[in-house]
Amino acid sequence: MEPRELDAVARDPYEHLIERVQDAVVKFELVDGEPIVRDVNRAFADIFGYATAAICGDSLNDWIVPEWLLDEAERLDEQTGAGEVNYQRVKREIDTGLREFLYRGIPYARDDRPIDGSAVYTDITDFVRQQHRLQVLNRVL
């Protein structure tokens, strides 16, 4: 690692980790139950196709949740607001269409603010498609 990177790790090791994971990570603040984007990692921008500057300050749901799945997203937001960790397979929109993700919502609270959270999205679309193909092939054979 370069000295500049070591300084960044020393200041905030979690931020360093989040920037380097291959999963899409978004930090949000719950405002009236709505997840307002505060930051995204590089993988989020690469996978979803939305840069931090484009979506920061907006509702995450407005950008990535298909309209027909808003109830599901609102339920997950409520669970995060209640301090619960969420795990669920979800479908979300990226800039080029619909993909399937393993979603993990992690709430965190600070003394001076209401509950905020992070969401981690692992793209499982190709894995699910491959599993489906194998099931079809097994039935044929």
Coordinates of C-alpha atoms in Angstrom, one line a residue:
M1 CA 0.0 0.0 0.0
E2 CA 1.1 3.5 -0.7
P3 CA 1.6 5.9 2.2
R4 CA -1.5 7.9 1.2
E5 CA -3.6 4.7 1.4
L6 CA -2.2 3.8 4.8
D7 CA -3.2 7.3 6.1
A8 CA -6.7 6.7 4.9
V9 CA -6.9 3.3 6.6
A10 CA -5.6 4.8 9.8
R11 CA -8.3 7.5 9.7
D12 CA -11.2 5.2 8.9
P13 CA -10.6 1.5 8.3
Y14 CA -14.3 0.8 7.6
E15 CA -14.4 3.4 4.9
H16 CA -11.3 1.9 3.4
L17 CA -13.0 -1.5 3.4
I18 CA -16.3 -0.3 2.0
E19 CA -14.5 1.3 -0.9
R20 CA -12.7 -1.9 -1.8
V21 CA -15.5 -4.5 -1.5
Q22 CA -16.9 -5.7 -4.8
D23 CA -20.5 -5.4 -3.5
A24 CA -22.5 -2.2 -4.0
V25 CA -22.8 -0.3 -0.7
V26 CA -24.9 2.7 -0.1
K27 CA -25.1 4.8 3.0
F28 CA -28.4 6.5 3.8
E29 CA -30.2 8.5 6.3
L30 CA -33.8 7.7 7.1
V31 CA -35.8 10.9 6.8
D32 CA -39.5 10.4 7.5
G33 CA -39.0 6.7 6.8
E34 CA -37.4 7.4 3.4
P35 CA -33.8 6.3 2.7
I36 CA -32.0 9.4 1.6
V37 CA -28.7 8.6 -0.1
R38 CA -25.6 10.1 1.6
D39 CA -22.8 8.2 -0.1
V40 CA -22.2 5.2 -2.4
N41 CA -19.0 3.2 -3.0
R42 CA -17.3 2.8 -6.3
A43 CA -18.9 -0.7 -6.8
F44 CA -22.4 0.8 -6.4
A45 CA -21.7 3.3 -9.2
D46 CA -20.3 0.6 -11.4
I47 CA -23.1 -1.9 -10.8
F48 CA -26.1 0.4 -10.7
G49 CA -24.7 3.0 -13.1
Y50 CA -25.5 5.9 -10.9
A51 CA -22.7 8.2 -9.6
T52 CA -22.8 9.6 -6.1
A53 CA -23.3 13.1 -7.3
A54 CA -26.4 12.1 -9.3
I55 CA -28.3 10.3 -6.5
C56 CA -26.9 11.9 -3.3
G57 CA -29.7 13.7 -1.4
D58 CA -32.4 11.7 -3.2
S59 CA -34.5 8.7 -2.1
L60 CA -32.7 5.5 -2.8
N61 CA -36.1 3.9 -3.6
D62 CA -36.8 6.4 -6.3
W63 CA -33.7 5.4 -8.1
I64 CA -33.5 1.6 -7.8
V65 CA -36.8 0.2 -6.7
P66 CA -39.3 -0.8 -9.4
E67 CA -42.7 0.7 -8.7
W68 CA -44.3 -2.7 -8.3
L69 CA -41.8 -3.5 -5.4
L70 CA -42.2 -0.3 -3.4
D71 CA -44.2 -2.0 -0.7
E72 CA -41.4 -4.5 -0.2
A73 CA -38.8 -1.7 0.0
E74 CA -40.9 0.3 2.4
R75 CA -41.2 -2.7 4.7
L76 CA -37.4 -3.2 4.7
D77 CA -37.0 0.6 5.4
E78 CA -39.4 0.2 8.4
Q79 CA -37.4 -2.7 9.7
T80 CA -34.2 -0.7 9.4
G81 CA -35.9 2.2 11.2
A82 CA -36.7 -0.1 14.0
G83 CA -33.1 -1.1 14.3
E84 CA -33.4 -4.5 12.7
V85 CA -30.8 -6.0 10.3
N86 CA -32.5 -7.1 7.0
Y87 CA -31.5 -10.0 4.7
Q88 CA -33.5 -10.6 1.6
R89 CA -33.4 -11.5 -2.1
V90 CA -34.6 -8.5 -4.0
K91 CA -35.0 -7.3 -7.6
R92 CA -33.7 -3.8 -8.2
E93 CA -33.3 -1.6 -11.3
I94 CA -29.9 -0.6 -12.6
D95 CA -29.4 1.9 -15.4
T96 CA -29.7 -1.0 -18.0
G97 CA -32.6 -3.0 -16.6
L98 CA -33.7 -5.3 -13.8
R99 CA -31.2 -7.4 -11.7
E100 CA -31.5 -9.7 -8.7
F101 CA -29.5 -9.0 -5.6
L102 CA -28.9 -10.4 -2.1
Y103 CA -29.8 -7.3 0.0
R104 CA -28.5 -6.7 3.5
G105 CA -29.7 -3.6 5.3
I106 CA -27.7 -2.6 8.3
P107 CA -29.0 0.1 10.7
Y108 CA -26.8 2.2 12.9
A109 CA -27.7 4.9 15.3
R110 CA -25.7 7.9 16.6
D111 CA -26.4 10.0 19.6
D112 CA -27.0 13.1 17.6
R113 CA -29.2 11.6 14.9
P114 CA -32.0 9.2 14.2
I115 CA -31.2 5.8 12.8
D116 CA -29.2 5.8 9.6
G117 CA -28.2 2.7 7.6
S118 CA -26.1 1.1 5.0
A119 CA -27.4 -1.3 2.3
V120 CA -25.2 -3.9 0.7
Y121 CA -26.2 -5.3 -2.6
T122 CA -24.6 -8.5 -4.0
D123 CA -25.6 -9.1 -7.6
I124 CA -26.7 -12.7 -7.9
T125 CA -28.4 -12.4 -11.3
D126 CA -26.0 -14.5 -13.2
F127 CA -25.9 -17.1 -10.5
V128 CA -29.7 -17.4 -10.4
R129 CA -29.8 -17.7 -14.2
Q130 CA -27.2 -20.4 -14.2
Q131 CA -29.1 -22.3 -11.4
H132 CA -32.2 -22.1 -13.5
R133 CA -30.4 -23.4 -16.6
L134 CA -29.1 -26.3 -14.6
Q135 CA -32.6 -27.2 -13.3
V136 CA -33.9 -27.1 -16.8
L137 CA -31.1 -29.3 -18.1
N138 CA -31.6 -31.8 -15.2
R139 CA -35.3 -32.1 -16.1
V140 CA -34.5 -32.7 -19.8
L141 CA -31.9 -35.3 -18.9

